[in-house]
Coordinates of C-alpha atoms and ligand atoms in Angstrom, one line a residue:
M1 CA 0.0 0.0 0.0
P2 CA 1.3 3.6 -0.8
P3 CA 2.3 5.4 2.4
H4 CA -0.8 7.8 2.4
T5 CA -3.2 4.9 2.6
T6 CA -1.6 3.1 5.5
R7 CA 0.0 6.0 7.5
R8 CA -0.5 5.3 11.2
F9 CA -0.7 8.2 13.5
R10 CA -2.0 9.2 16.8
G11 CA -3.1 12.8 16.4
A12 CA 0.4 14.0 15.4
A13 CA 0.0 17.7 14.6
D14 CA 1.0 18.7 11.2
V15 CA 1.2 22.4 11.3
D16 CA 2.2 22.8 7.6
S17 CA -0.9 21.1 6.3
P18 CA -3.3 23.4 4.5
A19 CA -6.7 24.6 6.0
P20 CA -9.8 23.2 4.3
V21 CA -12.2 25.8 2.8
A22 CA -15.1 24.4 4.8
V23 CA -16.0 21.8 7.5
I24 CA -19.5 20.4 7.6
V25 CA -20.6 18.9 10.9
L26 CA -23.6 16.5 10.5
A27 CA -25.9 16.6 13.5
A28 CA -29.4 16.1 12.1
G29 CA -30.0 12.7 13.4
A30 CA -32.6 11.9 16.1
G31 CA -30.4 9.8 18.3
T32 CA -33.2 7.7 19.6
R33 CA -31.1 5.1 21.4
M34 CA -30.2 7.9 24.0
K35 CA -33.9 7.6 25.2
S36 CA -33.7 11.3 26.2
R37 CA -35.6 14.5 25.9
T38 CA -32.4 16.2 25.3
P39 CA -31.1 16.0 21.8
K40 CA -28.2 13.5 21.6
V41 CA -25.6 16.1 20.5
L42 CA -26.3 18.3 23.6
H43 CA -25.4 15.5 26.0
E44 CA -22.1 16.4 27.8
I45 CA -18.8 14.8 28.4
G46 CA -15.8 16.6 29.8
G47 CA -17.8 19.6 30.6
R48 CA -19.1 20.4 27.2
S49 CA -21.7 19.1 24.8
L50 CA -20.7 16.4 22.1
L51 CA -21.5 19.0 19.4
V52 CA -19.2 21.7 21.0
H53 CA -16.4 19.0 21.1
A54 CA -17.0 18.3 17.4
V55 CA -17.2 22.0 16.5
T56 CA -14.0 22.8 18.5
A57 CA -12.1 20.0 16.7
A58 CA -13.4 21.5 13.3
E59 CA -12.4 25.0 14.3
G60 CA -8.9 23.6 15.0
T61 CA -8.4 23.2 11.3
S62 CA -9.0 26.9 10.7
P63 CA -11.6 26.4 7.9
S64 CA -12.9 29.4 6.1
E65 CA -16.5 28.2 6.6
L66 CA -17.9 26.0 9.3
V67 CA -21.5 24.6 8.8
V68 CA -23.5 22.3 11.2
V69 CA -26.4 20.5 9.6
L70 CA -29.5 20.2 11.9
R71 CA -33.0 18.7 11.8
H72 CA -34.0 17.0 15.0
E73 CA -34.8 19.5 17.7
R74 CA -33.4 22.1 15.4
D75 CA -34.3 25.2 17.5
L76 CA -32.7 23.9 20.8
V77 CA -29.7 22.8 19.0
A78 CA -29.2 26.1 17.1
E79 CA -29.8 28.0 20.4
H80 CA -27.0 26.0 22.0
L81 CA -24.6 26.7 19.0
A82 CA -25.5 30.5 19.1
E83 CA -24.5 30.4 22.8
H84 CA -21.3 28.3 22.6
A85 CA -20.1 28.5 19.0
S86 CA -21.6 31.7 17.5
E87 CA -19.3 31.7 14.6
V88 CA -20.6 28.6 13.0
S89 CA -23.5 28.7 10.5
V90 CA -26.6 26.4 10.7
A91 CA -28.0 24.5 7.7
D92 CA -31.4 22.7 7.9
Q93 CA -31.7 19.3 6.4
D94 CA -35.1 18.7 4.8
A95 CA -37.3 15.6 5.0
V96 CA -35.0 13.5 2.7
P97 CA -33.0 11.2 5.0
G98 CA -29.4 10.2 4.8
T99 CA -25.9 11.5 5.4
G100 CA -25.7 12.4 1.6
R101 CA -28.7 14.6 1.9
A102 CA -27.3 16.2 5.1
V103 CA -24.0 17.1 3.3
Q104 CA -26.0 18.4 0.3
C105 CA -28.0 20.7 2.6
G106 CA -24.8 21.8 4.4
L107 CA -23.1 22.8 1.1
E108 CA -26.0 25.1 0.4
Q109 CA -24.3 27.3 3.1
V110 CA -20.8 27.0 1.6
S111 CA -19.9 29.8 -0.8
A112 CA -16.6 28.3 -2.1
S113 CA -16.6 26.5 -5.3
E114 CA -13.3 24.7 -5.0
G115 CA -10.9 23.3 -2.4
T116 CA -11.0 20.7 0.2
V117 CA -14.2 20.1 2.4
L118 CA -14.1 18.0 5.6
V119 CA -17.2 16.1 6.8
T120 CA -17.4 15.2 10.4
Y121 CA -20.2 14.1 12.9
G122 CA -21.5 16.1 15.8
D123 CA -21.7 12.9 18.0
V124 CA -17.9 12.0 17.7
P125 CA -16.4 13.8 20.6
L126 CA -12.8 12.6 20.8
L127 CA -11.7 13.5 17.3
D128 CA -8.9 16.1 17.5
P129 CA -7.8 18.9 15.2
A130 CA -4.5 17.3 14.5
T131 CA -6.1 14.2 13.0
L132 CA -8.3 16.4 10.9
R133 CA -5.3 18.4 9.6
E134 CA -3.5 15.1 8.9
L135 CA -6.5 14.0 6.8
V136 CA -6.5 17.3 4.8
G137 CA -2.7 16.9 4.3
A138 CA -3.0 13.2 3.1
H139 CA -5.9 14.1 0.8
E140 CA -4.3 17.1 -0.9
S141 CA -0.9 15.4 -1.3
A142 CA -2.4 12.4 -2.9
G143 CA -4.6 14.7 -5.3
A144 CA -7.6 12.4 -4.3
A145 CA -11.3 13.2 -5.0
A146 CA -12.1 11.8 -1.6
T147 CA -10.1 10.5 1.4
V148 CA -11.9 8.7 4.2
L149 CA -10.7 8.1 7.7
T150 CA -10.9 4.4 8.5
A151 CA -10.1 2.1 11.5
R152 CA -9.8 -1.7 11.9
V153 CA -12.1 -2.9 14.6
A154 CA -12.7 -6.1 16.5
D155 CA -16.5 -5.9 16.0
P156 CA -17.4 -4.0 12.7
T157 CA -21.1 -4.7 13.1
G158 CA -23.3 -1.9 11.9
Y159 CA -20.6 0.1 10.3
G160 CA -20.0 0.7 6.6
R161 CA -17.1 -1.5 5.2
I162 CA -14.3 -0.3 3.2
L163 CA -13.9 -2.2 -0.2
R164 CA -10.4 -2.1 -1.4
S165 CA -8.8 -2.9 -4.7
P166 CA -7.2 -6.5 -4.8
D167 CA -3.8 -5.1 -4.0
G168 CA -5.3 -3.0 -1.2
S169 CA -3.9 0.2 -2.5
E170 CA -7.1 1.9 -3.4
V171 CA -10.6 2.3 -2.0
L172 CA -13.2 1.1 -4.5
G173 CA -16.2 2.1 -2.3
I174 CA -18.1 1.7 0.9
V175 CA -20.8 -0.8 1.6
E176 CA -23.2 -0.3 4.4
H177 CA -23.8 -3.2 6.9
K178 CA -27.4 -3.6 5.8
D179 CA -26.5 -3.7 2.2
A180 CA -23.3 -6.0 2.6
T181 CA -22.9 -9.6 1.5
E182 CA -21.7 -12.1 4.1
A183 CA -18.3 -12.0 2.6
Q184 CA -18.3 -8.1 2.9
R185 CA -19.4 -8.3 6.4
G186 CA -16.2 -10.1 7.2
I187 CA -14.1 -7.0 6.4
D188 CA -12.9 -5.4 9.6
E189 CA -11.9 -2.0 8.2
I190 CA -14.8 0.4 8.8
N191 CA -15.8 3.8 7.7
S192 CA -15.5 6.3 10.5
G193 CA -17.8 8.8 8.6
I194 CA -15.1 11.4 8.6
Y195 CA -13.8 12.5 5.2
A196 CA -11.9 15.0 3.1
F197 CA -13.6 15.7 -0.2
D198 CA -12.7 17.7 -3.3
L199 CA -15.5 20.3 -3.1
A200 CA -16.4 20.3 -6.8
V201 CA -16.5 16.5 -7.0
L202 CA -18.6 16.4 -3.9
R203 CA -21.2 18.8 -5.3
D204 CA -21.4 17.0 -8.7
A205 CA -21.6 13.4 -7.2
L206 CA -24.3 14.3 -4.5
A207 CA -26.5 15.6 -7.3
R208 CA -26.3 12.1 -8.9
I209 CA -26.9 9.8 -5.9
G210 CA -30.3 8.2 -5.2
T211 CA -32.0 6.3 -2.4
D212 CA -31.9 2.8 -3.8
N213 CA -30.5 1.0 -0.9
A214 CA -31.7 -1.1 2.2
Q215 CA -32.6 2.1 4.1
G216 CA -34.0 4.3 1.4
E217 CA -31.5 7.0 2.3
M218 CA -29.1 9.2 0.3
Y219 CA -25.9 7.6 1.3
L220 CA -22.8 10.0 1.4
T221 CA -20.7 6.9 1.0
D222 CA -21.9 6.6 -2.6
V223 CA -19.9 9.7 -3.4
L224 CA -16.9 7.5 -3.4
S225 CA -17.9 5.0 -5.9
I226 CA -19.2 7.7 -8.1
A227 CA -15.9 9.6 -8.0
R228 CA -14.0 6.4 -9.0
T229 CA -16.3 5.6 -11.8
D230 CA -15.5 9.1 -13.0
G231 CA -11.9 8.1 -13.0
R232 CA -10.9 10.0 -9.9
S233 CA -8.8 8.4 -7.0
V234 CA -10.2 7.6 -3.6
H235 CA -7.9 7.0 -0.6
A236 CA -8.1 6.0 2.9
L237 CA -6.2 7.1 6.0
V238 CA -6.2 4.4 8.7
T239 CA -6.1 5.5 12.3
D240 CA -5.1 3.1 15.1
D241 CA -6.9 5.4 17.6
V242 CA -10.4 3.7 17.4
M243 CA -11.8 5.6 20.3
M244 CA -11.1 8.9 18.4
V245 CA -13.6 8.2 15.7
E246 CA -16.1 6.4 17.8
G247 CA -19.5 8.0 18.0
V248 CA -22.1 8.1 20.8
N249 CA -25.3 6.3 20.2
D250 CA -26.4 5.4 23.7
R251 CA -25.6 6.3 27.3
V252 CA -23.3 3.4 27.8
Q253 CA -21.1 4.8 25.0
L254 CA -21.6 8.3 26.4
A255 CA -20.0 7.0 29.7
Q256 CA -17.3 5.1 27.9
L257 CA -16.2 8.1 25.8
G258 CA -16.5 10.4 28.8
A259 CA -14.1 8.2 30.8
E260 CA -11.7 7.9 27.8
M261 CA -11.7 11.7 27.3
N262 CA -11.0 12.1 31.0
R263 CA -8.2 9.7 30.8
R264 CA -6.7 11.7 27.9
T265 CA -7.1 14.9 29.7
L266 CA -5.4 13.7 32.8
E267 CA -2.5 12.3 30.8
R268 CA -2.1 15.7 29.1
H269 CA -1.9 17.5 32.5
M270 CA 0.5 14.9 34.0
R271 CA 2.9 15.2 31.1
A272 CA 2.8 18.9 31.5
G273 CA 3.9 18.6 35.1
V274 CA 0.9 18.2 37.3
T275 CA 0.8 15.5 39.9
I276 CA -2.5 13.6 39.9
V277 CA -2.3 11.1 42.7
D278 CA -5.1 8.9 41.7
P279 CA -6.3 9.2 38.1
S280 CA -9.0 6.6 38.6
T281 CA -11.0 9.0 41.0
T282 CA -10.1 12.3 39.4
W283 CA -12.3 14.1 36.8
I284 CA -11.1 17.1 34.8
D285 CA -13.2 18.8 32.3
A286 CA -11.7 19.7 28.9
E287 CA -11.4 23.4 29.5
V288 CA -9.7 23.3 32.9
S289 CA -6.2 24.7 33.1
I290 CA -3.6 23.6 35.7
G291 CA -0.2 25.1 36.5
Q292 CA 3.0 23.2 36.9
D293 CA 3.7 21.3 40.1
A294 CA 0.1 21.6 41.3
T295 CA -1.0 18.5 43.1
I296 CA -4.5 16.9 42.8
L297 CA -5.3 14.5 45.6
P298 CA -7.8 11.6 45.2
G299 CA -11.5 12.2 44.7
V300 CA -11.3 15.6 43.0
Q301 CA -13.5 17.1 40.2
L302 CA -12.3 20.2 38.5
L303 CA -15.1 21.4 36.3
G304 CA -16.0 24.1 33.7
A305 CA -13.5 26.9 33.3
T306 CA -11.6 26.2 36.6
D307 CA -8.0 27.3 36.7
I308 CA -5.5 25.9 39.1
G309 CA -2.3 27.8 39.8
E310 CA 1.2 26.5 40.1
Q311 CA 2.1 24.6 43.2
A312 CA -1.6 24.6 44.4
L313 CA -3.0 21.7 46.3
V314 CA -6.5 20.4 45.8
G315 CA -8.2 17.6 47.5
P316 CA -8.8 15.0 48.7
D317 CA -12.5 14.8 47.7
S318 CA -13.3 18.4 46.4
T319 CA -15.3 19.8 43.6
L320 CA -14.4 23.0 42.0
R321 CA -16.6 24.6 39.3
D322 CA -15.5 27.7 37.4
T323 CA -13.1 28.4 40.2
E324 CA -9.7 30.2 40.1
V325 CA -7.1 28.9 42.6
A326 CA -4.0 31.0 42.6
E327 CA -0.4 29.7 43.1
G328 CA 0.4 27.9 46.2
A329 CA -3.2 27.9 47.5
E330 CA -4.9 25.0 49.2
V331 CA -8.4 23.6 48.8
V332 CA -9.2 20.6 51.1
R333 CA -12.4 18.5 51.0
S334 CA -14.5 21.4 49.9
H335 CA -17.1 22.5 47.3
T336 CA -16.6 25.7 45.2
V337 CA -18.6 27.4 42.5
L338 CA -17.5 30.6 40.6
A339 CA -15.0 31.5 43.4
V340 CA -11.6 33.1 43.4
I341 CA -9.0 31.9 45.9
G342 CA -5.9 33.9 46.2
A343 CA -2.2 33.0 46.3
H344 CA -1.2 30.8 49.3
A345 CA -4.7 31.1 50.7
S346 CA -6.4 28.0 52.2
V347 CA -9.8 26.6 52.2
G348 CA -11.5 23.8 54.1
P349 CA -11.9 21.1 55.1
F350 CA -15.6 21.0 54.7
S351 CA -16.5 24.4 53.3
Y352 CA -18.8 25.6 50.6
L353 CA -17.8 28.6 48.5
R354 CA -20.7 29.9 46.5
P355 CA -20.6 32.3 43.5
G356 CA -18.8 35.7 44.2
T357 CA -16.5 34.5 46.9
D358 CA -13.2 36.2 46.5
L359 CA -10.6 35.1 49.0
G360 CA -7.5 37.4 49.1
A361 CA -3.8 36.2 49.2
K362 CA -2.9 34.2 52.3
G363 CA -6.5 34.4 53.5
K364 CA -8.3 31.6 55.2
I365 CA -11.7 30.1 55.0
G366 CA -11.5 27.3 57.4
G367 CA -13.9 24.3 58.3
F368 CA -17.6 24.4 58.0
V369 CA -17.9 27.8 56.5
E370 CA -20.3 29.0 53.7
T371 CA -19.5 32.0 51.7
K372 CA -21.4 33.8 49.0
N373 CA -20.8 37.2 47.3
A374 CA -18.0 37.9 49.7
T375 CA -14.8 39.7 49.3
I376 CA -12.4 38.5 52.1
G377 CA -9.2 40.6 52.1
E378 CA -5.6 39.6 52.2
D379 CA -4.6 37.7 55.2
A380 CA -8.2 37.8 56.6
K381 CA -9.5 34.7 58.3
V382 CA -12.9 33.1 58.7
P383 CA -11.7 29.9 60.5
H384 CA -14.7 28.1 61.8
L385 CA -18.5 27.4 61.3
S386 CA -19.6 30.6 59.8
Y387 CA -21.9 32.0 57.2
V388 CA -20.5 35.0 55.2
G389 CA -22.9 36.3 52.6
D390 CA -22.9 39.7 50.7
A391 CA -19.9 40.9 52.6
E392 CA -16.7 42.8 52.4
I393 CA -14.0 41.9 54.9
G394 CA -10.8 44.0 55.0
E395 CA -7.2 42.7 55.2
G396 CA -6.0 41.1 58.4
T397 CA -9.4 40.8 59.9
N398 CA -10.5 37.7 61.8
I399 CA -14.0 36.5 62.1
G400 CA -14.8 34.5 65.4
A401 CA -16.2 31.0 65.3
A402 CA -19.9 30.6 64.5
T403 CA -20.4 34.1 63.2
I404 CA -23.4 34.7 60.9
F405 CA -23.6 37.5 58.3
A406 CA -27.4 38.0 58.4
N407 CA -27.8 39.4 54.9
Y408 CA -31.6 38.7 54.3
D409 CA -34.3 40.4 56.0
G410 CA -37.0 38.1 54.5
V411 CA -37.4 40.6 51.5
E412 CA -34.1 41.9 50.4
K413 CA -30.4 41.1 50.7
H414 CA -28.1 43.7 52.2
R415 CA -24.4 44.0 52.5
T416 CA -22.1 44.0 55.5
T417 CA -18.7 45.8 55.5
V418 CA -16.1 44.8 57.9
G419 CA -12.9 46.9 58.0
R420 CA -9.3 46.2 58.2
H421 CA -7.8 44.4 61.1
V422 CA -11.1 43.9 62.9
R423 CA -11.5 41.2 65.6
V424 CA -15.1 40.0 65.4
G425 CA -15.8 37.8 68.5
S426 CA -17.2 34.3 68.4
D427 CA -21.0 33.7 67.7
N428 CA -21.7 37.1 66.4
V429 CA -24.6 38.0 64.2
L430 CA -23.9 40.9 62.0
V431 CA -27.3 42.2 60.8
A432 CA -26.9 43.8 57.4
P433 CA -26.7 46.6 56.3
V434 CA -24.1 47.3 58.8
T435 CA -20.4 48.5 58.9
I436 CA -17.7 47.8 61.3
G437 CA -14.8 50.2 61.2
D438 CA -11.2 49.5 60.8
G439 CA -9.5 48.2 64.0
A440 CA -12.8 47.6 65.8
A441 CA -13.6 44.6 67.9
T442 CA -16.8 42.9 69.1
G443 CA -17.4 40.7 72.1
A444 CA -18.6 37.1 72.0
G445 CA -22.1 36.6 71.2
T446 CA -22.7 40.3 69.9
T447 CA -25.5 41.0 67.7
V448 CA -24.3 43.9 65.7
R449 CA -27.4 46.0 64.5
K450 CA -25.7 49.4 64.5
D451 CA -22.5 50.6 62.8
V452 CA -19.4 50.1 64.9
P453 CA -17.0 53.1 64.6
A454 CA -13.2 52.4 63.9
G455 CA -11.3 51.4 67.0
A456 CA -14.5 50.8 69.1
L457 CA -15.5 47.5 71.1
A458 CA -19.1 46.6 70.5
V459 CA -20.8 44.2 72.9
S460 CA -24.5 43.4 73.1
A461 CA -24.9 40.2 75.1
V462 CA -26.7 40.4 78.3
S463 CA -24.6 39.9 81.4
Q464 CA -24.9 36.3 83.0
R465 CA -26.9 35.6 86.1
N466 CA -27.0 32.3 87.9
M467 CA -30.2 31.2 89.5
E468 CA -28.8 28.9 92.1
G469 CA -30.5 25.5 92.7
W470 CA -32.8 26.0 89.7
T471 CA -32.4 22.3 88.6
L472 CA -33.2 21.1 92.0
R473 CA -36.5 23.1 91.9
R474 CA -37.5 22.8 88.3
R475 CA -36.0 19.4 87.3
A476 CA -36.8 17.3 90.3
G477 CA -36.6 13.6 89.6
T478 CA -34.3 13.8 86.6
A479 CA -30.8 12.6 86.2
A480 CA -29.7 16.3 86.2
E481 CA -31.2 16.8 89.5
A482 CA -29.4 13.8 90.9
A483 CA -26.1 14.9 89.4
A484 CA -26.5 18.4 90.8
R485 CA -27.4 17.1 94.2
A486 CA -24.4 14.9 94.3
A487 CA -22.1 17.8 93.3
L488 CA -23.7 20.1 95.9
G489 CA -23.7 17.5 98.7
S490 CA -26.9 15.7 99.7
S491 CA -27.2 17.8 102.9
D492 CA -27.4 21.0 101.0
R493 CA -31.2 21.7 100.9
S494 CA -30.7 25.4 101.0
A495 CA -29.7 25.8 97.4
A496 CA -33.1 24.5 96.4
D497 CA -34.8 27.1 98.3
A498 CA -32.5 30.0 97.4
P499 CA -34.1 32.9 95.5
A500 CA -32.7 34.0 92.1
T501 CA -29.8 36.6 92.0
P502 CA -31.2 40.1 91.5
V503 CA -30.5 41.2 88.0
A504 CA -32.2 44.5 87.7
D505 CA -29.1 46.4 86.5
E506 CA -28.1 44.1 83.7
H507 CA -29.5 46.2 80.9
K508 CA -27.9 49.3 82.1
E509 CA -24.4 47.7 82.2
H510 CA -24.7 46.8 78.5
E511 CA -26.5 49.7 76.9
Q512 CA -24.8 50.6 73.7
R513 CA -23.4 54.1 73.5
Ligands
UD1_1 C1 -22.7 6.2 8.7 C2 -22.0 5.8 7.3 C3 -21.3 4.5 7.7 C4 -20.3 4.6 8.8 C5 -21.0 5.3 10.1 C6 -20.0 5.6 11.1 C7 -23.5 6.4 5.6 C8 -24.5 6.0 4.6 N1 -23.1 5.5 6.4 O1 -23.6 5.2 9.1 O2 -20.6 4.0 6.6 O3 -19.6 3.5 9.2 O4 -21.8 6.4 9.7 O5 -20.7 6.0 12.3 O6 -23.1 7.6 5.6 N2 -27.1 12.4 10.0 C9 -27.6 13.5 9.5 N3 -28.8 13.3 8.7 C10 -29.2 12.1 8.3 C11 -28.6 10.9 8.8 C12 -27.5 11.1 9.6 O7 -27.2 14.6 9.8 O8 -30.2 12.2 7.6 C13 -25.9 12.4 10.9 C14 -26.2 11.9 12.2 O9 -26.7 12.9 13.1 C15 -24.8 11.3 12.8 C16 -24.2 11.0 11.3 O10 -24.9 11.7 10.4 O11 -24.0 12.3 13.4 C17 -24.2 9.5 11.1 O12 -25.5 9.0 11.2 P1 -25.8 7.6 11.6 O13 -27.2 7.3 11.3 O14 -25.3 7.4 13.0 O15 -24.8 6.7 10.7 P2 -25.2 5.6 9.7 O16 -25.8 6.3 8.5 O17 -25.7 4.4 10.3
CA2 CA1 -23.8 6.4 14.3

């Protein structure tokens, strides 16, 4: 076989290969085996839809035009494309079924009249741009009318089979499984459905294909035999990366290709200098970026547009979505969404950072803390058991354990501002809107309802009074009474009869000024 028909590669980038004039991505099929209300191509792996994966690979070849062919759930899919890939154009397939008709409808959106056109599928998510560029390069250097990407598989059932010339050097055509003879079904080289075509040949041949086959469809594959009949050459590029050309038809394949994509993503990061302690329990979306010497511990999911800085540590058992973790920061056993974590800051264990959390450099969000819309300054700390919502906390400030930022009055949300180097005591409730000035402090158990000036100490808790013997009088017959009696000495009957300590002055003592 000549080299261009047998070349084995694994996504090797060929930067010199020319760009196609257009890519047509087929996505009109119904995808009934997904058994889903969601169109098949909108199902996700690696944090984006199958279709956006396909479009991203197509974009990687720098085509002049990129067309996606739709029919099933057309409006939903078009809306998704407008949101995630606004530069593509949409073509509508009419009622005539088949991949040939789909490409014909797609070509109506293509203005070029010559050059190389790529055809790919919207449900093949692992295909990469390097392979597509390789296909264009092989196709153009052979001067072929069509070049099909093929693979040899253990079970070719259902696929179109590649018919080769007796010496194997040329492709004669493709026969669909349903139309194949027993002998043809024995062929293990399959059509991936991904091709490079000479645009003029493609337009001409599509105008000549019919629906005279087992499925009554316009087969794109018929273009190959028509081109050959016209005396043009047809080639194949064989890939040994079978997963890369595999499509998703049901949810079992969705999970399999999702796992494979994840495996490839992890491998890419590890080769770039990221430590991933347990790849089998780590999930990283396609768009995530991770700096060198970061460490990802077991049980971590990095999702969406998450960005992990150099030498950061994430895990174990953490989920970060659309979160920025700066260099040297640590996130331990926590859940974060749309949060920013500053350099050398620390989060967790067991904390929940909601959208709008912005933790400054060397800051700390400790254990069992929930934050939302909160800017926490450099070196500021919220170490234990707190809720911080709609807040601004200045640098170097410490928020005592079990403090609540009461931001919601039942109707509206309000903001709380805490200045620099403030010491908020334990178990405070800061009732928004309220401001605590720089260098101020609050006592334990304070409910802050009024602004606290800079440098002031605010206290609001009532003074403690002890009603001696209360348990003996009011909890007679309980274990508590028995314990109290034992502690007080059984002869001490007087405690039970003692009156409560007078407390008339307590409010005076704590009146706020
Ligand atoms: C097709 C190929 C087959 C190949 C297989 C690889 C033809 C005739 N057969 O099979 O040789 O081995 O892909 O998976 O081309 N689509 C449309 N409009 C349609 C029909 C399909 O846009 O009218 C799209 C689907 O959304 C899908 C792709 O084309 O993305 C393939 O369709 P599918 O029905 O899965 O493939 P087959 O036709 O069975
Ligand atoms: Ca298919």
